[in-house]
Coordinates of C-alpha atoms in Angstrom, one line a residue:
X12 CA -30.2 1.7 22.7
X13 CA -31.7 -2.0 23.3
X14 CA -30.0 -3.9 26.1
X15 CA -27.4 -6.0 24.6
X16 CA -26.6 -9.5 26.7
X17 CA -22.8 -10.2 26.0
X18 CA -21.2 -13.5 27.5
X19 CA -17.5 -13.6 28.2
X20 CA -14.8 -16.6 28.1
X21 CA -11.5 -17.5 29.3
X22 CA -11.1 -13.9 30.9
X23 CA -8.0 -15.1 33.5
X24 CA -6.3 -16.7 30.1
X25 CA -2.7 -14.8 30.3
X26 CA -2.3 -12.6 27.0
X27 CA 1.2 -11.2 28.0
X28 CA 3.2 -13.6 29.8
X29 CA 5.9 -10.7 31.3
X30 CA 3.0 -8.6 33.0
X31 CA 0.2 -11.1 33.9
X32 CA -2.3 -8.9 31.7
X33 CA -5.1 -11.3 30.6
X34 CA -7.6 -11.4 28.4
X35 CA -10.1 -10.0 31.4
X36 CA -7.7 -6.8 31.7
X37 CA -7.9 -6.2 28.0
X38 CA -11.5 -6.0 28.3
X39 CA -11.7 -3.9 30.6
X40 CA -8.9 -1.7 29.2
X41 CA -11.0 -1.4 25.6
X42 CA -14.3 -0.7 28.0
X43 CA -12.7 2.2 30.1
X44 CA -10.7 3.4 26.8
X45 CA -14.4 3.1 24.6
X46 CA -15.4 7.6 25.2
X47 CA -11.8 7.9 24.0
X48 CA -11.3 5.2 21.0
X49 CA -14.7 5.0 19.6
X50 CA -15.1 8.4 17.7
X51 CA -12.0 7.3 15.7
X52 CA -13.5 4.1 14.8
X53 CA -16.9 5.6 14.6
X54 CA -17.9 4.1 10.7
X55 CA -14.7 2.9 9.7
X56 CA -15.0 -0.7 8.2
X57 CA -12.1 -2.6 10.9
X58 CA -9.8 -5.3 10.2
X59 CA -9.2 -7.4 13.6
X60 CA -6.1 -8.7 14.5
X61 CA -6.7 -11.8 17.1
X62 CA -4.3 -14.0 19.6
X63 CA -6.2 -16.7 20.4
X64 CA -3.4 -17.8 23.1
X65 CA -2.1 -14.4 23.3
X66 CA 1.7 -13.0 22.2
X67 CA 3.2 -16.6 22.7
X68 CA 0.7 -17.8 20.3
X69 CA -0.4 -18.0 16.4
X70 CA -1.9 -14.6 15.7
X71 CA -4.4 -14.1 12.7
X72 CA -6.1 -11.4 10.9
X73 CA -9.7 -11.4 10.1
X74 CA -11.7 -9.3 7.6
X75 CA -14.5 -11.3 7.4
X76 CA -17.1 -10.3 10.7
X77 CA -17.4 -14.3 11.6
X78 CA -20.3 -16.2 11.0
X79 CA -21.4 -16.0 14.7
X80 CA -21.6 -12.5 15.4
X81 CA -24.5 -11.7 16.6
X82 CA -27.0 -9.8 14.7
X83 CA -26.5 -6.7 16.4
X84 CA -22.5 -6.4 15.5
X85 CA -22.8 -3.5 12.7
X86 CA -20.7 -4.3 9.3
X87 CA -20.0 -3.2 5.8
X88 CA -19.4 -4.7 2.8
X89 CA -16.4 -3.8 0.3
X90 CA -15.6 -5.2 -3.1
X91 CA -12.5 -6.8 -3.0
X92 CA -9.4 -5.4 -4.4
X93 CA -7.5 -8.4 -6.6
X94 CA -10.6 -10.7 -7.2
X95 CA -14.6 -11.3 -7.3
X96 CA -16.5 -10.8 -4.7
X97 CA -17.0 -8.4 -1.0
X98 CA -15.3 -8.8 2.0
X99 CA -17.9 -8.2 4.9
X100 CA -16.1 -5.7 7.5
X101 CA -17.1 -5.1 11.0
X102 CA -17.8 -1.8 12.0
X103 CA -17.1 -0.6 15.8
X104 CA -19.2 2.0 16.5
X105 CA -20.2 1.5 20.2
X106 CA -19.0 -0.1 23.6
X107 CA -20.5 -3.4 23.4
X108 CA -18.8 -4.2 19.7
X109 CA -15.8 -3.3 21.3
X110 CA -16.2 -5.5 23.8
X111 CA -17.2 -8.1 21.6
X112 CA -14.3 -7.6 19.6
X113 CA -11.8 -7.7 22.7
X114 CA -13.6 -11.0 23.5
X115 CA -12.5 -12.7 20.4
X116 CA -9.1 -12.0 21.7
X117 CA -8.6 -9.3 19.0
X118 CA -5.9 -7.5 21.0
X119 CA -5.1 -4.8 17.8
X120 CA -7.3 -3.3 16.2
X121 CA -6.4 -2.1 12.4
X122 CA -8.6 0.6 11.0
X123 CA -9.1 1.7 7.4
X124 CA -8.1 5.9 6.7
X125 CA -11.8 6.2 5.2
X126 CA -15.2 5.6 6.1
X127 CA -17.8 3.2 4.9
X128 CA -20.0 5.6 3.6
X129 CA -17.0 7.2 1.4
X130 CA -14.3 4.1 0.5
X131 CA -12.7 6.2 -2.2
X132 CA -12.4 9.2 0.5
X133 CA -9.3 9.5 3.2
X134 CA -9.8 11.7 5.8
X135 CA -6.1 11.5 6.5
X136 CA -2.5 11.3 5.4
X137 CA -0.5 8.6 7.0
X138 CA 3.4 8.4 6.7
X139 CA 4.2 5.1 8.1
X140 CA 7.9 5.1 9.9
X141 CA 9.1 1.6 10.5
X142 CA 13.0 1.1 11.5
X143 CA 15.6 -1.3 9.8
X144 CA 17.7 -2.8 11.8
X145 CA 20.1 -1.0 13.6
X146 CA 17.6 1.6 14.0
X147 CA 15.0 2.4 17.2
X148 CA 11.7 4.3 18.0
X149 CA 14.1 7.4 18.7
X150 CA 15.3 7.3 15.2
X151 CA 11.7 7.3 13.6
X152 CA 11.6 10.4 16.2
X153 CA 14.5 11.9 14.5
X154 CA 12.8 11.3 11.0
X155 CA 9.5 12.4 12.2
X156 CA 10.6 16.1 13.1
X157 CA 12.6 16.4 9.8
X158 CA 9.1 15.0 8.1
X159 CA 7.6 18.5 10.5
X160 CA 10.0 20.3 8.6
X161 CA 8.7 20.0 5.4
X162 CA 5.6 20.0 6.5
X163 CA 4.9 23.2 8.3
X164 CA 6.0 25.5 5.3
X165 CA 2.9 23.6 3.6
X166 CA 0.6 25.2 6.2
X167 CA 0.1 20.7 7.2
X168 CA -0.7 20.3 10.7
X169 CA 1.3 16.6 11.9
X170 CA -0.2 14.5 14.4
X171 CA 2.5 12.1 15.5
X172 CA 1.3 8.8 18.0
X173 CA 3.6 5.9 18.6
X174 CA 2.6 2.7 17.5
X175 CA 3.2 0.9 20.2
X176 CA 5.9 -1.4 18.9
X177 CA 9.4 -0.6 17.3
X178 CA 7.6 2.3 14.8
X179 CA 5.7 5.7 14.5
X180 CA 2.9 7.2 12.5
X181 CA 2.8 10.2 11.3
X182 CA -1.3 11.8 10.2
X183 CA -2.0 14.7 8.1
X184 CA -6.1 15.0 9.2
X185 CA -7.6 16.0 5.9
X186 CA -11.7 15.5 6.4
X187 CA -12.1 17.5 3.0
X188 CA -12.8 16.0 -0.8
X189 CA -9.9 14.2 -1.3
X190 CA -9.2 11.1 -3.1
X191 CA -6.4 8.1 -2.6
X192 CA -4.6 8.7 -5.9
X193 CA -3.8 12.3 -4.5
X194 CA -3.1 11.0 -0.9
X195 CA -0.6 8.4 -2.3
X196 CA 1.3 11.0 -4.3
X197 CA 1.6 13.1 -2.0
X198 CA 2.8 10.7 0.3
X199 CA 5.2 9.3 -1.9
X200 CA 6.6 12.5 -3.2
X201 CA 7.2 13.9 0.2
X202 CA 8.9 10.7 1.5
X203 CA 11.4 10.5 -1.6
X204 CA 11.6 14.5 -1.0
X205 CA 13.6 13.5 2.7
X206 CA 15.0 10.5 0.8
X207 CA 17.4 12.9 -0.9
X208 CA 17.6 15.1 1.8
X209 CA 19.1 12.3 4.3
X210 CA 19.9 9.4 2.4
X211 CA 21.6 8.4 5.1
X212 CA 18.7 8.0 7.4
X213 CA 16.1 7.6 5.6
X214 CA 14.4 5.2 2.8
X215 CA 11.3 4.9 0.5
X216 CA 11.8 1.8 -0.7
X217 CA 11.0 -1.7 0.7
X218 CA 13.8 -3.6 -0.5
X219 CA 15.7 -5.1 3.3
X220 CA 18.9 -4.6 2.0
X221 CA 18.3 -0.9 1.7
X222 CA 17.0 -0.5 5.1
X223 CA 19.7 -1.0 8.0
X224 CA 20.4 2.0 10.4
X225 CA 17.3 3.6 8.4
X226 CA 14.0 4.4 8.4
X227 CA 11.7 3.1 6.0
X228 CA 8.7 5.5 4.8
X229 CA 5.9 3.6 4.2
X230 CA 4.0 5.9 1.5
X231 CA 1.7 3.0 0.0
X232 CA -0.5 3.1 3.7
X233 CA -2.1 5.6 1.7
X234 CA -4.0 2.9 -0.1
X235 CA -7.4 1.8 -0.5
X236 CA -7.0 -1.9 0.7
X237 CA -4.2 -0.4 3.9
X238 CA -4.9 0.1 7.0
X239 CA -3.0 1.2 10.0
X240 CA -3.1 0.4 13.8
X241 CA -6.0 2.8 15.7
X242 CA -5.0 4.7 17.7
X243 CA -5.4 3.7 21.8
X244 CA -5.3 -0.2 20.7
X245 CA -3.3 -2.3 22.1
X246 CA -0.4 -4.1 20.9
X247 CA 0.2 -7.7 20.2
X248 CA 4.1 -7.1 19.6
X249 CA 6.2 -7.9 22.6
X250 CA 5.4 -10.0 25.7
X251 CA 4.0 -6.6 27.4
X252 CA 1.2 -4.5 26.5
X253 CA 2.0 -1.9 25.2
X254 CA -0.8 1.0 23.5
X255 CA -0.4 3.2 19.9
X256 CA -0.7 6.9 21.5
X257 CA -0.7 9.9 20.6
X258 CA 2.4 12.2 21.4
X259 CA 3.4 15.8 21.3
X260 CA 6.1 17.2 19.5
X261 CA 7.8 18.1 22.0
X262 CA 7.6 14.9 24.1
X263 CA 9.5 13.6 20.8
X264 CA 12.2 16.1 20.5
X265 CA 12.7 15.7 25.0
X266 CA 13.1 11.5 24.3
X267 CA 15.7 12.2 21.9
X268 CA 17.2 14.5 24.0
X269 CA 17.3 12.1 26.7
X270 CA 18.1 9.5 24.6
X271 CA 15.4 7.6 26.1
X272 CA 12.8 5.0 24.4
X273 CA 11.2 4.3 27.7
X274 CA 9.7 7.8 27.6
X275 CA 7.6 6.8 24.5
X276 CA 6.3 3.3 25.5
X277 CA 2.6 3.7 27.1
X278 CA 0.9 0.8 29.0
X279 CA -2.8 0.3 28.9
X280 CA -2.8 1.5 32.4
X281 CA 0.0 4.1 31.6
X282 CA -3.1 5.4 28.5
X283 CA -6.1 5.3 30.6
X284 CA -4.1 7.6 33.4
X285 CA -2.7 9.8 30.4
X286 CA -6.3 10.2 29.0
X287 CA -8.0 11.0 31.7
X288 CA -5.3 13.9 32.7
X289 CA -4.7 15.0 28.8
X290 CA -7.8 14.3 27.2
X291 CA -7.4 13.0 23.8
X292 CA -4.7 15.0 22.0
X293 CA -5.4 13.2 18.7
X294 CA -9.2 14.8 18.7
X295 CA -8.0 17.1 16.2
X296 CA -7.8 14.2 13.3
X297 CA -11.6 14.0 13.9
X298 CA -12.5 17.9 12.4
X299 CA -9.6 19.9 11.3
X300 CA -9.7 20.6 7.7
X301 CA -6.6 20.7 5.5
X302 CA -5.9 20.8 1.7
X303 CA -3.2 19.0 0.0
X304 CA -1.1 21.5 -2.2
X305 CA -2.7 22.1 -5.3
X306 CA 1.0 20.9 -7.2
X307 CA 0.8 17.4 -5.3
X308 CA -3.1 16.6 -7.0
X309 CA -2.7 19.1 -10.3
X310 CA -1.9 15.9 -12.2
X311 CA 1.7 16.5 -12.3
X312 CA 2.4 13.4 -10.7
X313 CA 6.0 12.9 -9.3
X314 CA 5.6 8.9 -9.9
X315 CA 5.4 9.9 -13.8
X316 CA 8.4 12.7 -14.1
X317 CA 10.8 10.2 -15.2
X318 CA 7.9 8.9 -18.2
X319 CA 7.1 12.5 -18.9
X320 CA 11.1 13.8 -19.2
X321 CA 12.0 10.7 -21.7
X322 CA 9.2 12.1 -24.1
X323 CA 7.9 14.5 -26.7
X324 CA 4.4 14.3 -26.9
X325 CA 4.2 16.2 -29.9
X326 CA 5.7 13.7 -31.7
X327 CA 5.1 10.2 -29.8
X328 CA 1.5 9.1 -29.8
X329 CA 2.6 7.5 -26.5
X330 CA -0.4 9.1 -23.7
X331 CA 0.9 11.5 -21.7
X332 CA 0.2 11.3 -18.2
X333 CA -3.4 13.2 -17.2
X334 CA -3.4 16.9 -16.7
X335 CA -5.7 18.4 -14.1
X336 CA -6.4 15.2 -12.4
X337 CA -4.8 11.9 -11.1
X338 CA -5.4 8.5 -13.2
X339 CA -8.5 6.8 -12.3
X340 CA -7.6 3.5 -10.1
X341 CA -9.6 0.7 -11.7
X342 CA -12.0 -2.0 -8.9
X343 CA -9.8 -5.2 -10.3
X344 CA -5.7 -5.2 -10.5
X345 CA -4.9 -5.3 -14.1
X346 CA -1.7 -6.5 -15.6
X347 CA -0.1 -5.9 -19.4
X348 CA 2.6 -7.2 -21.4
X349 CA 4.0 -5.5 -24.4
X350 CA 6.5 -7.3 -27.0
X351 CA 8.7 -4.2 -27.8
X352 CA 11.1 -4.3 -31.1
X353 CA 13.4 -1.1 -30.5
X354 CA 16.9 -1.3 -30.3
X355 CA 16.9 -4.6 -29.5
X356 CA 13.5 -7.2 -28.9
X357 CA 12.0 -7.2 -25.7
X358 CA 9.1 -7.6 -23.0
X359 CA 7.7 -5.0 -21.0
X360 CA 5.4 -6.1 -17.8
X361 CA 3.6 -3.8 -16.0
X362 CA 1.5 -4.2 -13.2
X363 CA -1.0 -1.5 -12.3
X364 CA -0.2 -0.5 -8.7
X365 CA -0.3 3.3 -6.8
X366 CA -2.5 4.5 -9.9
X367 CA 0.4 3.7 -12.3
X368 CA 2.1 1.2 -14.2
X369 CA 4.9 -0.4 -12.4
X370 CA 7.1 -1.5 -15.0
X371 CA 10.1 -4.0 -15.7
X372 CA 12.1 -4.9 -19.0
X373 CA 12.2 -8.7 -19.3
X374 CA 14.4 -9.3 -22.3
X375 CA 13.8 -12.8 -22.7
X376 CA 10.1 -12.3 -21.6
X377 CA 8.5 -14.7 -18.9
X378 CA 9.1 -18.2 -18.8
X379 CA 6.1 -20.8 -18.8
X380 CA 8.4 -23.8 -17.5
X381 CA 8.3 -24.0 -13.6
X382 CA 11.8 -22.6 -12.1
X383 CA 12.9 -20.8 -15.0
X384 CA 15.0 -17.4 -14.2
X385 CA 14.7 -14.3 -16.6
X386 CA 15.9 -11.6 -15.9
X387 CA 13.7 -8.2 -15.4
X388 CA 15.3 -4.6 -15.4
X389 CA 12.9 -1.8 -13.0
X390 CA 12.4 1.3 -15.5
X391 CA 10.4 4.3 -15.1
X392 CA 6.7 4.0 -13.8
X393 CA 4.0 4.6 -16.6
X394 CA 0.4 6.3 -17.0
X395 CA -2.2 3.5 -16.7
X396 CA -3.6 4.7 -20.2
X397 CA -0.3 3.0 -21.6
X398 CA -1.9 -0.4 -21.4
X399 CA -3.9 0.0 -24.5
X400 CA -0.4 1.4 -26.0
X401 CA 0.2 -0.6 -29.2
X402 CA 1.8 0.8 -32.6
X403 CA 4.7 2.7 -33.5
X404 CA 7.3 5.1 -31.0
X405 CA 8.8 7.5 -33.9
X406 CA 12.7 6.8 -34.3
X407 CA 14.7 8.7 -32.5
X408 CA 12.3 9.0 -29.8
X409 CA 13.4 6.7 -26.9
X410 CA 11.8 3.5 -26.9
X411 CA 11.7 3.9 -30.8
X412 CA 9.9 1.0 -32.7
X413 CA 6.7 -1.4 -32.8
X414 CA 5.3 -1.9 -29.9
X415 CA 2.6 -4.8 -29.6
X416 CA 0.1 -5.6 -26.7
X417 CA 1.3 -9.3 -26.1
X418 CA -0.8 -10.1 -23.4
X419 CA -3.5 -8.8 -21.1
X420 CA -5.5 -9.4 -18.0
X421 CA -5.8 -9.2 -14.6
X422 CA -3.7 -10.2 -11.2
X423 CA -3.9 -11.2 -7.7
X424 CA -1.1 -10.1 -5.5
X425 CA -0.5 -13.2 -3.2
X426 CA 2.8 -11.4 -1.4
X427 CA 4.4 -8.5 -1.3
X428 CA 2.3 -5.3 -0.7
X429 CA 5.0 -3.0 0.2
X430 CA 7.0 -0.8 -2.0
X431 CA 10.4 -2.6 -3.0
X432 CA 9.0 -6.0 -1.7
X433 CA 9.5 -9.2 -3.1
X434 CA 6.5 -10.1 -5.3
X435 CA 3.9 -13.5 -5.7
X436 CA 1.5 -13.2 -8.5
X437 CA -0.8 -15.2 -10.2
X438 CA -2.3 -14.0 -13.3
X439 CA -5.2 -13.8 -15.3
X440 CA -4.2 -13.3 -18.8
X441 CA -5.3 -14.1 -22.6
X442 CA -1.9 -16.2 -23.2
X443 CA -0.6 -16.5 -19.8
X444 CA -2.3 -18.0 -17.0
X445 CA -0.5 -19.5 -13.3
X446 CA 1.3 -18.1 -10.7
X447 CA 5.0 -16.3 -11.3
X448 CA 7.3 -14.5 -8.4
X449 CA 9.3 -11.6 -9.0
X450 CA 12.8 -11.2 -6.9
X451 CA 14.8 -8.2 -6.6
X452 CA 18.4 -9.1 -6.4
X453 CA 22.0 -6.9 -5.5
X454 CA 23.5 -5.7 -8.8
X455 CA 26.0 -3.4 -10.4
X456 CA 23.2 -1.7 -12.5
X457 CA 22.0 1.9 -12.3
X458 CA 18.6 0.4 -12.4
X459 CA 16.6 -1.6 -9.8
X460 CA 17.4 -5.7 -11.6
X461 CA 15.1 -8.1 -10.8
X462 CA 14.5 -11.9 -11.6
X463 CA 10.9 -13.0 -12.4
X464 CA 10.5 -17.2 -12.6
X465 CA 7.5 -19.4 -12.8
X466 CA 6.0 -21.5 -9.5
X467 CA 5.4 -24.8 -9.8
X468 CA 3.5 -26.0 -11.8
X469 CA 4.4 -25.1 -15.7
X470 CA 2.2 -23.1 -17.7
X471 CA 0.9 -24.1 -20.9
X472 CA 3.5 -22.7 -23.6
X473 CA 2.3 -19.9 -25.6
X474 CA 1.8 -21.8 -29.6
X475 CA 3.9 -20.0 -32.5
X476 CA 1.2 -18.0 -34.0
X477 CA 0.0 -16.8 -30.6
X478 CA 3.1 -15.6 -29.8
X479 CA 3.2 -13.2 -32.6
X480 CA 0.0 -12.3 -32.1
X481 CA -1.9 -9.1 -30.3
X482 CA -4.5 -9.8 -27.8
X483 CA -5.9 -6.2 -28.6
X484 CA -5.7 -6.1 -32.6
X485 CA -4.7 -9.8 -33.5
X486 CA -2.0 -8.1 -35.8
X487 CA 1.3 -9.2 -36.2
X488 CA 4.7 -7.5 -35.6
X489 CA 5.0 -6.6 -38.9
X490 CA 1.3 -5.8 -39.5
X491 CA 1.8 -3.4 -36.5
X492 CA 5.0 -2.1 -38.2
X493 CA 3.0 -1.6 -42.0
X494 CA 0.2 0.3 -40.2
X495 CA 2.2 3.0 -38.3
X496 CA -1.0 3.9 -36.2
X497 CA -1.2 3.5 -32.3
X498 CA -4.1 1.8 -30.5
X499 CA -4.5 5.0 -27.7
X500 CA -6.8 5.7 -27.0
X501 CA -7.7 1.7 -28.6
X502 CA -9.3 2.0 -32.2
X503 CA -10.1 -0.9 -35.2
X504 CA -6.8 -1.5 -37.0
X505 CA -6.6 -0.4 -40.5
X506 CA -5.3 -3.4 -41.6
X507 CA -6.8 -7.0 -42.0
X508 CA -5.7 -10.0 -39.7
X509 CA -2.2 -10.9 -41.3

C-alpha cells in the first residue's frame, strides 16, 4: 500500500463536553478500533454523520464524499432514489479513510446493509428497536428476547448490539441471494407478528401517538436508501461517548434482571478493553449463511393479505398480487391517482413505497389551492401492478364500478421516511404538479384518517375536460364505463377519444 500523508486539525477541540473526549481521542479511538470495525465496512458505500463543534453543536449528514477528498479516499456511485442523478458515496475500506473520516469530525458512522458491488443485495436483516417515551434501553431488551422467540423456531441466528443511545438493533446475517423486497417483508411481517402478540409493548407503526411506554419496530431499515449505525462507531447522542456494540443474550436478559441500563452503555475506552478481551462477537454477521423462510419470499406477501382477502380474481380483472416472487421495486418513486365511481365518487392516491402501493381514499380528491384540507381515509396496501388499473370492478365485487387513472407520475419524499410518519411530497404528475403534505390525525374510525392539503404556493387548477379525462387512455368516465375492459396489464382502448 503507497504511503498516504494525512494532516490533522483542531485535535484538542472538545467533542463531549461531560468527559473531555476530543476530537484527538476520537481519532485515535477509530485508529485502535480500525482491525475490529473495518471488515464490517469493508465495500459498503457509508453515509457520514459530522459534528463540526461536537454534541453541543449543529450536526450534519453527508452523502456526498466532499469535493476535497483526496484522490486516494475510495467511493461509489448510486442512482438516487426519488430523483435524477448519483449520489457519490465514500467507501471505508482501510485505516487511513477512517482516519480521514474521523477528521472531518464524522463522529457516527452510518453504513448501508449491502455492498457496492451488489445494491439490490442485503447481507442482513435489521429490526430497528427505538423506545417511545416512557420506555428505556431495558425495554428494547425486553422486546429483543421476545423478537429471539420467534426467531429461533425459524432456525434465524440474532445478533443483538446496542446502539449506543436510547435504542437496539437487532441483525439476522444473511450473506446469501437475497433481495430487499424479501428482507422488508420479512421484517414487517415478523414485527406486526409481536405487534399482536404484545400490543402492549410493542408497535409497528410510526405514528408518536401510538408509541408511549412502547417499542417501536422499525421494519422499513430494511430498505435500499436505509442505513443503520456500524457497529463500534461512536455516538453523537448525549454529551458522553458512548459506542454501538455488540452484546450477548445473556448480558441482555442479566441487565433486565438487574434492572440496570448502566450495564449496556460501552465507552470508547469501555470497547477497545472489551475487544481486545472478547474479540469481536459480531464476526459472525461477516460469513454465516441463513435463508429467509420460503413463505416470507413465496410471493405471499403479508403487506397484500388484506388486497388479496377483499377479492375474487376469477371475476375482477383487478392484478392479483405476484406469485412465486415479490413485486419488482422500480429506480424512481412513482405516484398514481385513480377517480373511482363505486358506491359513491371518489379519489384513490397511492404512493409506491416497501414494494407496494400505499393507499388512501380522498373523497373530495386533492386540493390545488394552498392550505386546503381534504380529508384521506388509510385502506389496504395494493400490488404495484394496480397503477396501470383502469376499467370496470364487476358489481358486487368490493370496490365495484369505473375506475379511471386520473393522474400519474412520479414523487420526491421531502419528509417522513418512517412507517406511520407524517408525510411532505412534491410531485411529478400529468395534471398535478407542486408540493402537498399528508397528516395523520386522532379519530373515531376503524381506519388510519388522514388529512392531505396543498403548501404554499397554489397549483394550477386542473381545466374541466382534463378533469374528466385519463392520463393513460384519454377516455372519459363514461367512455370507460361503455367499454367494460381494464387497462392491466395497459392495452389500446377499444373505443375512440370521447
Amino acid at each position: 500500500m503507497p504511503t498516504r500523508k494525512l494532516s490533522f486539525t483542531n485535535l484538542g477541540k472538545i467533542f463531549f463536553p461531560k468527559t473531555g473526549f476530543t476530537k484527538g481521542d476520537l481519532v485515535k479511538y477509530y485508529v485502535d478500533v480500525a482491525p475490529y470495525i473495518l471488515p464490517h465496512l469493508r465495500n459498503r458505500p457509508m453515509t457520514l454523520v459530522r459534528f463540526p463543534d461536537g454534541v453541543t453543536g449543529e450536526r450534519f449528514y453527508e452523502k456526498n464524499v466532499p469535493h476535497f477528498a483526496p484522490e486516494w479516499i475510495k467511493t461509489t456511485d448510486v442512482a438516487r432514489k426519488s430523483q435524477p442523478g448519483m449520489t457519490r458515496y465514500i467507501v471505508i475500506n482501510d485505516a487511513s479513510t477512517l482516519a480521514w473520516c474521523a477528521n472531518l469530525a464524522a463522529i457516527e458512522l452510518h453504513a448501508f446493509l449491502h455492498r457496492a458491488a451488489s445494491l439490490q443485495r442485503p447481507t442482513s436483516v435489521v429490526f430497528d428497536l427505538d423506545p417511545g417515551e416512557g420506555a428505556n434501553l431495558l425495554t428494547c431488551a425486553r422486546v429483543a428476547l421476545h423478537l429471539k422467540a420467534i426467531l429461533d423456531p425459524l432456525d434465524l441466528t440474532a445478533l443483538p448490539k446496542v446502539s449506543g443511545s436510547k435504542g437496539l438493533q437487532l441483525y439476522v446475517p444473511l450473506n446469501t441471494p437475497v433481495t430487499y423486497a424479501a428482507t422488508s417483508l420479512f421484517a414487517k411481517a415478523v414485527a406486526e407478528l409481536l405487534t399482536q402478540q404484545f400490543p402492549r409493548l410493542v408497535v409497528s407503526d410510526m405514528a408518536k401517538d401510538l408509541r408511549k411506554k412502547k417499542v417501536f419496530i422499525d421494519w422499513s431499515q430494511n430498505g435500499t436508501s436505509k442505513t443503520t449505525v456500524a457497529v463500534y462507531s461512536v455516538r453523537g447522542k448525549r454529551d458522553a461517548p458512548y459506542v454501538s456494540m455488540p452484546v450477548t443474550w445473556q448480558e441482555l436478559t442479566k441487565a433486565l434482571k438487574g434492572r440496570s441500563e448502566k450495564l449496556l452503555f460501552f465507552s470508547p475506552a469501555d470497547a477497545l478493553r472489551r475487544l481486545a478481551k472478547r474479540g469481536d462477537l459480531f464476526a459472525p454477521a461477516l460469513t454465516l449463511k441463513q435463508s429467509l423462510p420460503r413463505r416470507f419470499t413465496s410471493g405471499a406477501e403479508p403487506a397484500l393479505q388484506a388486497y388479496r382477502e377483499k377479492r375474487d380474481f376469477a371475476v375482477t380483472r383487478e392484478p392479483p398480487p405476484k406469485e412465486g416472487r415479490a413485486a419488482a421495486r422500480a429506480t424512481t418513486a412513482r405516484f398514481v391517482i385513480q377517480k373511482h365511481d363505486a358506491s359513491h365518487l371518489h379519489y384513490d392516491f397511492r404512493l409506491e413505497r416497501d414494494g407496494v402501493l400505499k393507499s388512501w381514499a380522498v373523497p373530495k380528491g386533492l386540493s390545488t389551492e394552498a392550505g386546503v384540507k381534504r380529508a384521506a381515509f388509510e385502506v389496504e396496501d395494493h400490488p404495484l401492478d394496480y397503477m396501470k388499473f383502469e376499467g370496470i370492478i364487476p358489481e358486487g365485487q368490493y370496490g365495484g364500478g369505473t375506475v379511471m387513472v386520473w393522474d400519474f407520475g412520479t414523487y420526491e419524499l421531502l419528509a417522513g421516511s418512517r412507517p406511520g410518519s407524517d408525510l411532505k411530497l412534491r410531485l411529478h404528475g400529468k395534471k398535478l404538479r407542486g408540493e402537498w403534505h399528508l397528516f395523520r390525525i386522532r379519530s373515531e374510525e376503524k381506519k388510519p384518517v388522514w388529512l392531505i392539503v396543498k403548501a404554499q404556493p397554489s397549483a394550477k387548477p386542473v381545466s374541466a375536460r382534463q378533469e374528466d379525462r385519463s392520463v393513460l387512455s384519454q377516455r372519459s368516465m363514461a367512455g370507460i364505463a361503455r367499454d367494460r375492459d381494464a387497462q392491466w396489464p395497459a392495452k389500446k382502448p377499444r373505443s375512440s377519444r370521447r
